[in-house]
Amino acid sequence: MSEDKNKQVSRRQFLNYTLTGVGGFMAAGMLAPMVRFAIDPVLQPEAGGDFVSAEIAEEDITTEPQRVTFKVEQVDAWYESTVEKVAWVYKQEDGSIIALDPTCTHLGCIVGWDSNEDHPDHFYCPCHGGLYTKDGVNVPNTPPTAPLSVYEQKIENGILYLGKSIPREEA
Amino acid sequence: MKWKKQDIEQYVKAKEYIDTAIIPLVPFSMGSTDDELTSLTYQNEVMDLFVDRVEREYKGRIFRLPSYTYTKSSNLENEMERLNSFYEEICKQPFKYVFYLTFDSKWKKFEKGLGGHLLWVPVMKDGDLNSEETQKLLVDQMEQVTDLIQTYWVE
């Protein structure tokens, strides 16, 4: 009889156990979202870090700049849209590939390669006559003050993938 | 440039470079037949894509102003007066070239009375914007329009 009584849980113990248990759940319920918010940036996929296929094979890239287009998802405030981006791709003298972003560093028009008769073998901006040499460096005494940006790029399975556009400082 | 805060901030710093304004003229109607409604909305969508692309490629020189909307049945003589008051408003900024882009051929007759240049572009009444052929056609038309705008710049 007395042994049985020892094994029994007293009222005080029972209340202690249940209160600790319930309290623990409540604390966990409150803390979990806080922790989630605190480490939230870690869980987000890196914006713009994704590479997109430019749908051009490595062997099709020559030393002459070629215009390729690729689509990226873009978010402007609440508005999500798919935007078509343009890149000029070619092989440099050392054989490495470079993908130039044709957005003029002056005011944002789209430049074209070899598109003006007076300036062959240059990137030419139709808006204010900005000029860039083949490596994307701005020609002095034209409106742009910085070289064209360069896309991050990698080759996977022989296909060119392009990423973020990285601005360059004046050379 | 677009009629947006972010673009305007850039515009006010570089006004002398952005000397061209473009306004789409868009007819609106709710009282037309169902077929006409389809075609009006389709053409409105095409216009949006069209002007967006022009603006994207020539961001540093062309300012895309808000569309001028008018009821389809209204008398264009009155609309012309109202549009000219828009023109006066635009001229308060240092724009040298003002273009009106429209798919509505009725404007052609009133071209002479307008301040600014009217660009009338024919367009299909209905179609599929996602089809590659339509897109090719639009890009081609757009290039012709921008080539024309560039000839004004050279003068």
XYZ file of C-alpha atoms in Angstrom:
326
model
C 0.000 0.000 0.000
C 2.737 2.431 1.000
C 4.860 1.313 -2.022
C 1.928 2.050 -4.288
C 1.614 5.431 -2.751
C 5.305 6.165 -3.445
C 4.883 5.415 -7.134
C 1.852 7.633 -7.373
C 2.383 11.162 -8.617
C 1.375 13.717 -6.078
C -0.971 16.527 -6.981
C 1.887 19.028 -6.640
C 4.174 17.039 -8.942
C 1.434 16.566 -11.501
C 0.762 20.264 -11.624
C 4.495 20.990 -11.893
C 4.899 18.621 -14.824
C 1.889 19.874 -16.719
C 2.744 23.548 -16.159
C 6.367 23.028 -17.306
C 5.135 21.136 -20.363
C 2.505 23.685 -21.345
C 4.863 26.576 -20.553
C 7.538 24.978 -22.708
C 5.173 24.671 -25.640
C 4.100 28.272 -25.294
C 7.689 29.497 -25.114
C 8.600 27.430 -28.161
C 5.528 28.756 -29.989
C 6.630 32.312 -29.313
C 10.325 31.838 -30.018
C 10.086 29.833 -33.226
C 8.722 32.696 -35.401
C 11.198 35.117 -33.796
C 14.123 32.889 -34.680
C 12.644 32.426 -38.140
C 12.506 36.180 -38.659
C 15.970 36.682 -37.216
C 17.641 34.287 -39.625
C 15.267 35.021 -42.494
C 17.864 36.614 -44.817
C 19.910 33.430 -44.639
C 16.980 31.376 -45.881
C 16.207 33.641 -48.858
C 17.631 32.550 -52.200
C 20.136 35.130 -53.342
C 18.338 37.616 -55.567
C 19.757 37.824 -59.062
C 22.353 35.203 -58.295
C 20.706 32.737 -60.632
C 22.212 31.960 -63.971
C 20.036 31.843 -67.062
C 20.821 30.011 -70.251
C 21.736 32.332 -73.119
C 20.900 29.491 -75.501
C 24.207 29.653 -77.304
C 26.771 26.869 -77.442
C 30.367 27.571 -76.474
C 31.683 26.577 -79.895
C 29.314 29.002 -81.646
C 30.919 31.942 -79.900
C 33.451 33.638 -82.158
C 35.771 36.592 -81.819
C 33.060 38.745 -83.436
C 30.506 40.035 -80.901
C 27.117 38.330 -81.232
C 23.829 39.534 -79.851
C 22.091 37.040 -77.576
C 18.872 37.494 -75.617
C 17.802 35.809 -72.413
C 14.844 36.191 -70.077
C 14.975 37.022 -66.384
C 12.296 37.428 -63.717
C 12.261 40.937 -62.364
C 10.367 42.319 -59.376
C 9.543 46.044 -59.249
C 7.843 46.701 -55.929
C 4.660 44.618 -56.315
C 4.945 44.025 -59.985
C 6.617 40.869 -61.202
C 7.529 40.547 -64.817
C 9.712 38.661 -67.217
C 12.186 40.950 -68.888
C 14.192 40.223 -71.976
C 17.850 41.082 -71.555
C 20.438 41.494 -74.257
C 24.120 40.588 -74.141
C 26.940 40.920 -76.664
C 29.088 37.812 -76.447
C 32.479 37.059 -77.981
C 35.796 35.315 -77.372
C 38.630 37.517 -76.277
C 42.148 37.146 -77.643
C 43.165 34.830 -74.833
C 40.202 32.582 -75.671
C 38.069 33.506 -72.674
C 34.445 34.485 -73.188
C 33.111 37.914 -72.296
C 29.429 38.946 -72.186
C 28.869 42.702 -72.271
C 25.702 44.390 -71.029
C 24.721 46.861 -73.795
C 23.069 49.325 -71.424
C 24.803 52.649 -72.074
C 26.413 53.900 -68.871
C 25.375 57.438 -69.774
C 21.569 57.360 -69.533
C 20.617 53.758 -70.178
C 19.938 53.396 -73.917
C 20.822 50.126 -75.629
C 24.054 50.256 -77.602
C 24.715 48.177 -80.713
C 27.909 46.624 -82.093
C 29.137 47.990 -85.394
C 25.762 49.697 -85.842
C 26.987 53.045 -87.106
C 28.774 53.516 -90.416
C 31.010 56.253 -89.072
C 32.245 54.121 -86.196
C 32.871 50.560 -87.379
C 33.974 47.944 -84.830
C 32.742 49.962 -81.897
C 29.726 49.798 -79.639
C 27.622 52.799 -80.589
C 24.809 54.430 -78.617
C 22.091 55.823 -80.917
C 20.880 58.348 -78.339
C 23.844 60.666 -77.842
C 26.629 59.055 -79.839
C 28.369 57.323 -76.942
C 31.202 55.058 -78.123
C 32.864 52.029 -76.586
C 35.734 49.965 -77.934
C 35.314 46.227 -78.447
C 36.260 45.452 -74.835
C 33.437 47.762 -73.702
C 35.664 50.619 -72.547
C 34.180 54.046 -73.180
C 35.914 56.265 -75.711
C 36.946 59.604 -74.157
C 35.064 62.740 -75.213
C 31.805 60.874 -75.754
C 29.011 61.143 -73.145
C 29.540 57.863 -71.193
C 31.895 58.046 -68.233
C 32.225 54.338 -67.437
C 32.822 51.134 -69.404
C 29.907 48.810 -70.217
C 28.945 46.380 -67.468
C 29.911 42.736 -67.787
C 27.579 39.803 -67.091
C 28.684 37.044 -64.787
C 28.978 33.983 -66.964
C 29.734 30.289 -66.829
C 29.755 27.369 -69.229
C 27.722 24.309 -68.313
C 27.448 21.315 -70.653
C 28.848 23.479 -73.425
C 26.073 26.079 -73.081
C 26.659 29.660 -71.972
C 24.839 30.793 -68.818
C 24.597 34.438 -67.835
C 23.999 35.989 -64.420
C 24.133 39.407 -62.831
C 25.427 42.456 -64.657
C 28.493 43.784 -62.844
C 29.389 47.471 -63.345
C 33.000 48.351 -63.991
C 34.963 51.353 -62.827
C 36.545 53.710 -65.291
C 39.755 52.216 -66.595
C 12.320 57.578 -69.257
C 8.919 56.788 -67.881
C 6.425 58.803 -65.914
C 7.801 57.322 -62.691
C 9.497 58.760 -59.643
C 12.714 56.843 -60.148
C 13.031 57.959 -63.765
C 12.055 61.543 -63.043
C 14.852 61.776 -60.506
C 17.257 60.884 -63.286
C 15.446 63.152 -65.739
C 15.698 66.340 -63.695
C 19.471 65.895 -63.554
C 19.875 65.342 -67.293
C 17.033 67.292 -68.938
C 19.169 68.563 -71.789
C 19.785 65.015 -73.021
C 16.186 63.806 -72.966
C 14.770 65.946 -75.742
C 12.123 63.643 -77.194
C 8.659 62.999 -75.802
C 6.355 60.280 -77.004
C 2.624 60.048 -76.215
C 0.467 57.114 -77.261
C -3.005 58.151 -78.447
C -5.412 55.474 -77.285
C -9.108 55.295 -78.187
C -11.447 53.976 -75.520
C -14.975 52.704 -75.803
C -17.448 50.595 -73.898
C -20.357 51.096 -76.290
C -18.930 49.255 -79.282
C -19.801 45.800 -80.502
C -18.086 42.908 -78.779
C -15.736 42.433 -81.715
C -14.724 46.044 -81.604
C -14.072 45.843 -77.874
C -11.733 42.924 -78.475
C -9.879 44.794 -81.139
C -9.619 48.001 -79.090
C -8.186 46.188 -76.083
C -5.846 44.179 -78.270
C -4.547 47.321 -79.905
C -4.140 48.950 -76.521
C -1.999 46.032 -75.380
C 0.083 46.175 -78.525
C 0.575 49.896 -77.981
C 1.806 49.302 -74.428
C 4.322 46.701 -75.551
C 5.365 48.825 -78.479
C 6.019 52.002 -76.532
C 7.605 50.133 -73.640
C 10.138 48.649 -75.974
C 10.908 51.937 -77.660
C 11.383 53.489 -74.245
C 13.591 50.637 -73.057
C 15.969 50.886 -75.993
C 16.105 54.683 -76.064
C 15.689 55.360 -72.350
C 18.301 58.082 -72.329
C 16.658 60.218 -74.968
C 12.970 59.367 -75.217
C 10.485 60.210 -72.498
C 7.353 58.083 -72.542
C 4.528 60.266 -71.272
C 1.187 58.934 -70.001
C -1.154 57.844 -72.786
C -3.682 60.305 -74.131
C -7.033 58.532 -73.901
C -10.194 59.641 -75.697
C -13.588 58.120 -76.333
C -13.745 56.445 -79.684
C -16.900 58.279 -80.747
C -15.702 61.754 -79.825
C -15.151 64.500 -82.344
C -11.457 64.624 -83.163
C -11.574 68.366 -83.734
C -12.278 68.821 -80.051
C -9.711 66.212 -79.137
C -7.168 68.057 -81.233
C -7.684 71.172 -79.143
C -7.275 69.234 -75.946
C -4.197 67.466 -77.277
C -2.677 70.790 -78.238
C -3.116 71.953 -74.664
C -1.147 68.841 -73.663
C 1.477 69.914 -76.151
C 1.747 73.356 -74.576
C 2.169 71.675 -71.211
C 4.948 69.434 -72.530
C 6.766 72.412 -74.007
C 7.251 73.764 -70.486
C 10.158 71.326 -70.319
C 13.022 71.531 -72.824
C 11.669 68.925 -75.276
C 12.635 69.474 -78.890
C 10.616 66.665 -80.456
C 7.120 65.577 -79.493
C 5.704 62.469 -81.140
C 2.183 61.093 -80.977
C 2.036 57.410 -81.692
C -1.316 55.976 -82.704
C -2.992 53.051 -84.438
C -6.105 55.139 -85.065
C -5.995 56.313 -88.696
C -8.594 59.028 -88.064
C -5.871 61.248 -86.633
C -4.071 61.387 -89.955
C -6.527 63.991 -91.288
C -5.860 66.268 -88.352
C -2.094 65.999 -88.518
C -1.614 69.549 -89.781
C -3.417 71.114 -86.845
C -1.263 69.353 -84.263
C 1.790 70.684 -82.503
C 4.339 67.886 -82.642
C 4.628 64.981 -85.051
C 2.014 62.317 -85.630
C 3.228 58.771 -86.227
C 0.431 56.591 -87.466
C 1.255 52.909 -87.565
C -1.137 50.343 -89.031
C -1.772 47.335 -86.823
C -3.734 44.106 -86.912
C -7.259 44.175 -85.511
C -6.800 41.024 -83.521
C -4.117 38.464 -82.965
C -2.058 36.463 -80.531
C 0.581 38.505 -78.761
C 2.431 35.412 -77.634
C 2.959 34.076 -81.121
C 6.461 34.458 -82.448
C 5.307 35.808 -85.785
C 3.380 38.658 -84.184
C 6.365 39.504 -82.025
C 8.688 39.547 -85.004
C 6.317 41.811 -86.886
C 6.084 44.189 -83.945
C 9.839 44.341 -83.433
C 10.252 45.062 -87.116
C 7.643 47.832 -87.035
C 9.236 49.255 -83.934
C 12.624 49.430 -85.609
C 11.098 51.330 -88.501
C 9.478 53.803 -86.119
C 12.694 54.359 -84.182
C 14.628 54.764 -87.425
C 12.158 57.466 -88.380
C 12.543 59.181 -85.008
C 16.316 59.091 -85.468
C 16.066 60.916 -88.769
C 14.486 63.802 -86.854
C 17.423 63.779 -84.442
C 19.966 64.111 -87.239
C 18.437 67.318 -88.577
